[in-house]
mmCIF file of C-alpha atoms and ligand atoms in Angstrom:
data_model
loop_
_atom_site.group_PDB
_atom_site.id
_atom_site.type_symbol
_atom_site.label_atom_id
_atom_site.label_comp_id
_atom_site.label_asym_id
_atom_site.label_seq_id
_atom_site.Cartn_x
_atom_site.Cartn_y
_atom_site.Cartn_z
ATOM 1 C CA MET A 1 -19.396 13.833 -8.916
ATOM 2 C CA GLU A 2 -16.796 14.453 -6.257
ATOM 3 C CA LYS A 3 -13.890 12.089 -6.440
ATOM 4 C CA ILE A 4 -12.199 10.626 -3.372
ATOM 5 C CA VAL A 5 -8.598 9.425 -3.480
ATOM 6 C CA ILE A 6 -7.420 7.310 -0.543
ATOM 7 C CA LEU A 7 -3.807 6.392 0.165
ATOM 8 C CA THR A 8 -3.292 3.451 2.498
ATOM 9 C CA GLY A 9 -0.219 2.024 4.231
ATOM 10 C CA ALA A 10 0.729 -0.840 6.508
ATOM 11 C CA GLY A 11 -1.285 0.584 9.431
ATOM 12 C CA ILE A 12 -4.594 -0.366 7.799
ATOM 13 C CA SER A 13 -3.560 -4.032 7.803
ATOM 14 C CA ALA A 14 -2.037 -3.994 11.303
ATOM 15 C CA GLU A 15 -5.259 -5.128 12.968
ATOM 16 C CA SER A 16 -5.444 -8.003 10.473
ATOM 17 C CA GLY A 17 -2.251 -9.267 12.103
ATOM 18 C CA LEU A 18 0.251 -8.038 9.504
ATOM 19 C CA GLY A 19 3.157 -6.187 11.099
ATOM 20 C CA THR A 20 3.983 -2.654 9.959
ATOM 21 C CA PHE A 21 7.486 -1.573 8.937
ATOM 22 C CA ARG A 22 8.429 1.193 11.327
ATOM 23 C CA ASP A 23 6.354 0.655 14.477
ATOM 24 C CA GLU A 24 8.192 -0.832 17.458
ATOM 25 C CA GLY A 25 9.333 -4.371 16.572
ATOM 26 C CA GLY A 26 8.260 -3.807 12.939
ATOM 27 C CA LEU A 27 9.720 -5.448 9.852
ATOM 28 C CA TRP A 28 12.514 -2.884 9.487
ATOM 29 C CA ALA A 29 13.644 -3.570 13.054
ATOM 30 C CA GLN A 30 14.065 -7.247 12.135
ATOM 31 C CA HIS A 31 15.503 -6.970 8.609
ATOM 32 C CA ARG A 32 17.860 -4.552 6.875
ATOM 33 C CA ILE A 33 16.108 -2.701 4.030
ATOM 34 C CA GLU A 34 19.233 -2.896 1.875
ATOM 35 C CA ASP A 35 19.290 -6.709 2.242
ATOM 36 C CA VAL A 36 15.659 -7.553 1.492
ATOM 37 C CA ALA A 37 14.104 -4.596 -0.313
ATOM 38 C CA THR A 38 16.591 -3.395 -2.928
ATOM 39 C CA PRO A 39 17.617 -4.748 -6.349
ATOM 40 C CA GLU A 40 21.224 -4.880 -5.073
ATOM 41 C CA GLY A 41 20.185 -7.038 -2.109
ATOM 42 C CA PHE A 42 18.391 -9.432 -4.475
ATOM 43 C CA ALA A 43 21.451 -9.659 -6.724
ATOM 44 C CA ARG A 44 23.687 -10.400 -3.699
ATOM 45 C CA ASN A 45 21.479 -12.935 -1.957
ATOM 46 C CA PRO A 46 18.295 -13.961 -3.795
ATOM 47 C CA ALA A 47 17.640 -16.825 -1.354
ATOM 48 C CA LEU A 48 17.406 -14.392 1.565
ATOM 49 C CA VAL A 49 15.068 -12.079 -0.361
ATOM 50 C CA HIS A 50 12.798 -14.939 -1.484
ATOM 51 C CA ALA A 51 12.687 -16.264 2.096
ATOM 52 C CA PHE A 52 11.597 -12.820 3.334
ATOM 53 C CA TYR A 53 8.787 -12.486 0.764
ATOM 54 C CA ASN A 54 7.774 -16.162 1.013
ATOM 55 C CA ALA A 55 7.228 -15.678 4.747
ATOM 56 C CA ARG A 56 5.213 -12.525 4.163
ATOM 57 C CA ARG A 57 3.172 -14.210 1.408
ATOM 58 C CA VAL A 58 2.238 -17.096 3.730
ATOM 59 C CA GLN A 59 1.281 -14.650 6.492
ATOM 60 C CA ALA A 60 -0.726 -12.408 4.142
ATOM 61 C CA ALA A 61 -2.600 -15.386 2.685
ATOM 62 C CA LYS A 62 -3.852 -16.245 6.182
ATOM 63 C CA ALA A 63 -4.900 -12.677 7.064
ATOM 64 C CA LYS A 64 -8.508 -11.538 6.885
ATOM 65 C CA PRO A 65 -9.678 -8.055 5.916
ATOM 66 C CA ASN A 66 -10.677 -5.932 8.911
ATOM 67 C CA ASP A 67 -13.443 -3.363 9.467
ATOM 68 C CA ALA A 68 -11.317 -0.605 7.914
ATOM 69 C CA HIS A 69 -10.823 -2.484 4.622
ATOM 70 C CA ILE A 70 -14.516 -3.388 4.590
ATOM 71 C CA ALA A 71 -15.605 0.211 5.284
ATOM 72 C CA LEU A 72 -13.539 1.514 2.337
ATOM 73 C CA ALA A 73 -15.172 -1.053 0.051
ATOM 74 C CA ARG A 74 -18.565 0.170 1.297
ATOM 75 C CA LEU A 75 -17.549 3.751 0.527
ATOM 76 C CA GLN A 76 -16.660 2.679 -3.011
ATOM 77 C CA ARG A 77 -20.064 1.061 -3.460
ATOM 78 C CA ASP A 78 -22.197 3.785 -1.889
ATOM 79 C CA TRP A 79 -20.420 7.055 -2.735
ATOM 80 C CA PRO A 80 -22.009 8.677 -5.788
ATOM 81 C CA GLY A 81 -18.603 9.599 -7.294
ATOM 82 C CA GLU A 82 -15.411 7.673 -7.953
ATOM 83 C CA VAL A 83 -13.392 6.325 -5.007
ATOM 84 C CA VAL A 84 -9.831 5.344 -5.880
ATOM 85 C CA ILE A 85 -7.783 3.383 -3.359
ATOM 86 C CA VAL A 86 -4.050 3.750 -3.866
ATOM 87 C CA THR A 87 -2.175 1.404 -1.576
ATOM 88 C CA GLN A 88 1.460 0.990 -0.653
ATOM 89 C CA ASN A 89 0.550 -2.430 0.724
ATOM 90 C CA VAL A 90 1.557 -5.598 -1.072
ATOM 91 C CA ASP A 91 -1.169 -7.667 0.613
ATOM 92 C CA SER A 92 -4.557 -8.110 -1.122
ATOM 93 C CA LEU A 93 -6.750 -7.275 1.862
ATOM 94 C CA HIS A 94 -8.531 -4.348 0.183
ATOM 95 C CA GLU A 95 -9.726 -6.717 -2.553
ATOM 96 C CA ALA A 96 -10.563 -9.412 0.009
ATOM 97 C CA GLY A 97 -12.696 -6.791 1.779
ATOM 98 C CA GLY A 98 -14.660 -6.163 -1.410
ATOM 99 C CA ALA A 99 -12.809 -3.168 -2.875
ATOM 100 C CA GLU A 100 -12.320 -2.673 -6.604
ATOM 101 C CA ASN A 101 -10.234 -0.168 -8.448
ATOM 102 C CA VAL A 102 -7.227 -0.681 -6.100
ATOM 103 C CA VAL A 103 -3.935 0.737 -7.342
ATOM 104 C CA HIS A 104 -1.003 -1.254 -5.930
ATOM 105 C CA MET A 105 1.790 1.278 -6.304
ATOM 106 C CA HIS A 106 4.346 -0.972 -4.541
ATOM 107 C CA GLY A 107 3.270 -4.170 -6.318
ATOM 108 C CA LEU A 108 1.720 -7.330 -4.911
ATOM 109 C CA LEU A 109 3.000 -10.331 -2.969
ATOM 110 C CA ALA A 110 0.656 -12.415 -5.116
ATOM 111 C CA GLY A 111 2.574 -11.440 -8.247
ATOM 112 C CA ALA A 112 5.775 -12.669 -9.893
ATOM 113 C CA LEU A 113 7.799 -10.670 -12.407
ATOM 114 C CA CYS A 114 10.516 -11.716 -14.833
ATOM 115 C CA ALA A 115 13.474 -9.377 -14.414
ATOM 116 C CA SER A 116 14.565 -10.212 -17.991
ATOM 117 C CA CYS A 117 11.464 -9.817 -20.157
ATOM 118 C CA GLY A 118 8.989 -8.077 -17.834
ATOM 119 C CA HIS A 119 6.401 -10.889 -18.037
ATOM 120 C CA ARG A 120 4.037 -11.017 -15.036
ATOM 121 C CA TRP A 121 2.211 -14.009 -13.570
ATOM 122 C CA THR A 122 0.616 -15.189 -10.320
ATOM 123 C CA SER A 123 3.374 -16.174 -7.926
ATOM 124 C CA PRO A 124 3.362 -19.600 -6.280
ATOM 125 C CA PRO A 125 3.064 -19.463 -2.462
ATOM 126 C CA GLU A 126 6.838 -20.035 -2.297
ATOM 127 C CA MET A 127 9.172 -18.640 -4.920
ATOM 128 C CA ALA A 128 12.578 -20.284 -5.416
ATOM 129 C CA VAL A 129 15.917 -18.907 -6.583
ATOM 130 C CA ALA A 130 16.452 -18.998 -10.368
ATOM 131 C CA GLU A 131 12.895 -20.078 -11.117
ATOM 132 C CA PRO A 132 12.411 -19.937 -14.908
ATOM 133 C CA CYS A 133 10.072 -17.348 -16.403
ATOM 134 C CA PRO A 134 7.049 -19.068 -18.016
ATOM 135 C CA ALA A 135 7.341 -16.735 -21.028
ATOM 136 C CA CYS A 136 11.081 -16.510 -21.816
ATOM 137 C CA ALA A 137 12.546 -19.278 -19.589
ATOM 138 C CA ALA A 138 15.252 -16.981 -18.175
ATOM 139 C CA PRO A 139 15.994 -17.938 -14.541
ATOM 140 C CA THR A 140 15.153 -14.445 -13.359
ATOM 141 C CA ALA A 141 11.790 -14.642 -11.561
ATOM 142 C CA ARG A 142 11.373 -12.170 -8.727
ATOM 143 C CA PRO A 143 8.508 -10.993 -6.519
ATOM 144 C CA ASP A 144 6.454 -8.321 -8.290
ATOM 145 C CA VAL A 145 7.060 -5.789 -5.547
ATOM 146 C CA VAL A 146 8.717 -2.395 -5.826
ATOM 147 C CA TRP A 147 12.039 -2.101 -4.030
ATOM 148 C CA PHE A 148 13.882 0.971 -2.820
ATOM 149 C CA GLY A 149 15.591 2.586 -5.781
ATOM 150 C CA GLU A 150 12.832 1.438 -8.176
ATOM 151 C CA MET A 151 10.009 3.546 -9.569
ATOM 152 C CA PRO A 152 6.607 2.804 -8.006
ATOM 153 C CA TYR A 153 3.933 1.592 -10.420
ATOM 154 C CA TYR A 154 1.069 3.561 -12.018
ATOM 155 C CA MET A 155 2.476 6.996 -11.097
ATOM 156 C CA ASP A 156 0.939 8.813 -14.094
ATOM 157 C CA ALA A 157 -2.500 7.424 -13.316
ATOM 158 C CA ILE A 158 -2.113 8.302 -9.620
ATOM 159 C CA TYR A 159 -1.166 11.928 -10.339
ATOM 160 C CA ASP A 160 -4.152 12.177 -12.699
ATOM 161 C CA HIS A 161 -6.427 10.927 -9.920
ATOM 162 C CA LEU A 162 -4.916 13.393 -7.424
ATOM 163 C CA ALA A 163 -5.436 16.260 -9.856
ATOM 164 C CA GLY A 164 -9.163 15.501 -9.912
ATOM 165 C CA ALA A 165 -9.654 14.765 -6.206
ATOM 166 C CA ALA A 166 -12.199 16.624 -4.072
ATOM 167 C CA PHE A 167 -11.153 14.635 -0.979
ATOM 168 C CA PHE A 168 -7.816 13.014 -0.177
ATOM 169 C CA ALA A 169 -7.400 10.663 2.783
ATOM 170 C CA SER A 170 -4.184 9.092 4.022
ATOM 171 C CA ILE A 171 -4.709 6.039 6.220
ATOM 172 C CA GLY A 172 -2.158 4.062 8.251
ATOM 173 C CA THR A 173 1.027 5.353 6.717
ATOM 174 C CA SER A 174 3.992 7.002 8.432
ATOM 175 C CA GLY A 175 4.642 9.443 5.587
ATOM 176 C CA GLN A 176 8.309 8.503 5.469
ATOM 177 C CA VAL A 177 8.463 7.021 1.975
ATOM 178 C CA TYR A 178 8.290 9.101 -1.211
ATOM 179 C CA PRO A 179 6.599 9.641 -3.602
ATOM 180 C CA ALA A 180 3.531 8.520 -1.602
ATOM 181 C CA ALA A 181 4.384 10.931 1.221
ATOM 182 C CA ALA A 182 4.027 13.861 -1.192
ATOM 183 C CA PHE A 183 0.553 12.942 -2.488
ATOM 184 C CA VAL A 184 -1.053 15.208 0.110
ATOM 185 C CA HIS A 185 0.752 18.203 -1.439
ATOM 186 C CA GLU A 186 -0.493 17.273 -4.911
ATOM 187 C CA ALA A 187 -4.035 16.894 -3.581
ATOM 188 C CA ARG A 188 -3.890 20.286 -1.858
ATOM 189 C CA LEU A 189 -2.725 21.902 -5.097
ATOM 190 C CA SER A 190 -5.855 20.482 -6.712
ATOM 191 C CA GLY A 191 -7.989 22.047 -3.980
ATOM 192 C CA ALA A 192 -8.855 18.761 -2.271
ATOM 193 C CA GLN A 193 -9.874 18.591 1.378
ATOM 194 C CA THR A 194 -7.246 16.454 3.090
ATOM 195 C CA ILE A 195 -7.519 14.159 6.076
ATOM 196 C CA GLU A 196 -5.137 11.805 7.849
ATOM 197 C CA LEU A 197 -6.356 8.774 9.796
ATOM 198 C CA ASN A 198 -3.500 7.173 11.681
ATOM 199 C CA LEU A 199 -2.568 5.696 15.042
ATOM 200 C CA ASP A 200 0.149 8.307 15.593
ATOM 201 C CA PRO A 201 0.595 11.576 13.704
ATOM 202 C CA SER A 202 2.645 10.916 10.560
ATOM 203 C CA ASP A 203 5.689 12.964 9.566
ATOM 204 C CA GLY A 204 3.484 15.142 7.374
ATOM 205 C CA ALA A 205 0.493 15.415 9.723
ATOM 206 C CA SER A 206 0.666 19.219 9.951
ATOM 207 C CA VAL A 207 -0.020 19.509 6.211
ATOM 208 C CA PHE A 208 -3.474 17.903 6.437
ATOM 209 C CA ASP A 209 -6.678 19.905 7.003
ATOM 210 C CA GLN A 210 -7.769 17.348 9.587
ATOM 211 C CA VAL A 211 -6.082 14.550 11.538
ATOM 212 C CA ILE A 212 -7.980 11.776 13.317
ATOM 213 C CA LEU A 213 -5.899 9.551 15.575
ATOM 214 C CA GLY A 214 -6.830 6.015 16.598
ATOM 215 C CA PRO A 215 -6.885 2.417 15.336
ATOM 216 C CA ALA A 216 -8.066 2.162 11.726
ATOM 217 C CA THR A 217 -10.847 -0.332 12.549
ATOM 218 C CA GLU A 218 -12.470 2.408 14.658
ATOM 219 C CA THR A 219 -11.619 5.610 12.818
ATOM 220 C CA VAL A 220 -12.190 4.481 9.223
ATOM 221 C CA PRO A 221 -15.771 3.097 9.571
ATOM 222 C CA ARG A 222 -16.728 6.261 11.511
ATOM 223 C CA TRP A 223 -15.197 8.515 8.846
ATOM 224 C CA VAL A 224 -16.972 6.577 6.080
ATOM 225 C CA ASP A 225 -20.304 6.848 7.938
ATOM 226 C CA GLY A 226 -19.794 10.605 8.239
ATOM 227 C CA LEU A 227 -18.983 11.049 4.539
ATOM 228 C CA LEU A 228 -21.906 8.939 3.362
ATOM 229 C CA GLY A 229 -24.243 10.664 5.828
ATOM 230 C CA SER A 230 -23.286 14.093 4.546
ATOM 231 C CA HIS A 231 -24.083 13.308 0.891
HETATM 232 P P1 OAD B 1 5.076 2.248 8.297
HETATM 233 O O1 OAD B 1 5.417 1.044 9.092
HETATM 234 O O2 OAD B 1 6.167 3.199 7.938
HETATM 235 O O3 OAD B 1 3.962 3.097 9.053
HETATM 236 C C1 OAD B 1 2.805 2.516 9.556
HETATM 237 C C2 OAD B 1 1.898 3.591 10.108
HETATM 238 O O4 OAD B 1 0.689 2.976 10.517
HETATM 239 C C3 OAD B 1 2.452 4.333 11.339
HETATM 240 O O5 OAD B 1 2.346 5.740 11.134
HETATM 241 C C4 OAD B 1 1.559 3.859 12.495
HETATM 242 O O6 OAD B 1 1.296 4.895 13.428
HETATM 243 C C5 OAD B 1 0.292 3.490 11.767
HETATM 244 N N1 OAD B 1 -0.484 2.423 12.416
HETATM 245 C C6 OAD B 1 -0.047 1.322 13.100
HETATM 246 N N2 OAD B 1 -1.066 0.587 13.541
HETATM 247 C C7 OAD B 1 -2.206 1.214 13.135
HETATM 248 C C8 OAD B 1 -3.597 0.948 13.285
HETATM 249 N N3 OAD B 1 -4.047 -0.123 13.945
HETATM 250 N N4 OAD B 1 -4.465 1.836 12.738
HETATM 251 C C9 OAD B 1 -4.042 2.927 12.069
HETATM 252 N N5 OAD B 1 -2.745 3.242 11.907
HETATM 253 C C10 OAD B 1 -1.833 2.382 12.436
HETATM 254 O O7 OAD B 1 4.315 1.718 6.981
HETATM 255 P P2 OAD B 1 4.049 2.476 5.603
HETATM 256 O O8 OAD B 1 3.839 3.921 5.820
HETATM 257 O O9 OAD B 1 3.014 1.711 4.877
HETATM 258 O O10 OAD B 1 7.779 0.082 1.016
HETATM 259 O O11 OAD B 1 5.432 2.265 4.872
HETATM 260 C C11 OAD B 1 5.594 2.779 3.578
HETATM 261 C C12 OAD B 1 6.506 1.903 2.775
HETATM 262 O O12 OAD B 1 7.726 1.704 3.491
HETATM 263 C C13 OAD B 1 5.997 0.493 2.535
HETATM 264 O O13 OAD B 1 5.131 0.384 1.423
HETATM 265 C C14 OAD B 1 7.267 -0.274 2.296
HETATM 266 C C15 OAD B 1 8.078 0.295 3.428
HETATM 267 O O14 OAD B 1 9.440 0.233 3.307
HETATM 268 C C16 OAD B 1 8.639 -0.736 0.362
HETATM 269 O O15 OAD B 1 8.991 -1.806 0.822
HETATM 270 C C17 OAD B 1 9.096 -0.210 -0.955
#
């Protein structure tokens, strides 16, 4: 059966009250990437980095999935083939909306990672500097999120999914961060039909077969209805 691969970004969670990175007043207007989202920034000032992610963890824990998250979960349930959601988001709103099979390529706010031994565990709501790893006791706990300069997670599995995709959709992402921004090219090479659903055209909008502009809570349920109606 025809496989659908969906890439999501911060825009799908915007209407759940979580700010995006690059829209006006977004996170990267308030914080310097090199301070809060790089391994070097964490080495320089772990307290600042933990404070940034602690604040985002608290905010994400309060957020509710919106109609776009819920529609994608419905597509997963009702589509006769496989529907893989690959997200750049570190919130868990896809899962809260009922989705399964979600690939968190940039990690998860809900996760902690030991920088020494690689052990992973569920992060407390607030992480502290030099927290000991429950497995090896090294004081090197960090958020299990991918920073600039680090390799995103699950890349082999993602490229395998893209190679088998009949449809590829990119939702709520500006297309400014690689490798995610290049997934549309991979999908096209595999012969997939490609569609972008975004508030504004992304940097790579011209590459897609179709672009639908508007808020995700409106465009995504409509797109899902159309797909399910046509099969
Ligand atoms: P951006 O902030 O770069 O882009 C958000 C996109 O969502 C923009 O293209 C907006 O037009 C769109 N958008 C905003 N509100 C929307 C809405 N209600 N409905 C639909 N679209 C909407 O966020 P990302 O593309 O996710 O990585 O950013 C990619 C990566 O850059 C993030 O995962 C993060 C960041 O730095 C790391 O931290 C490693």
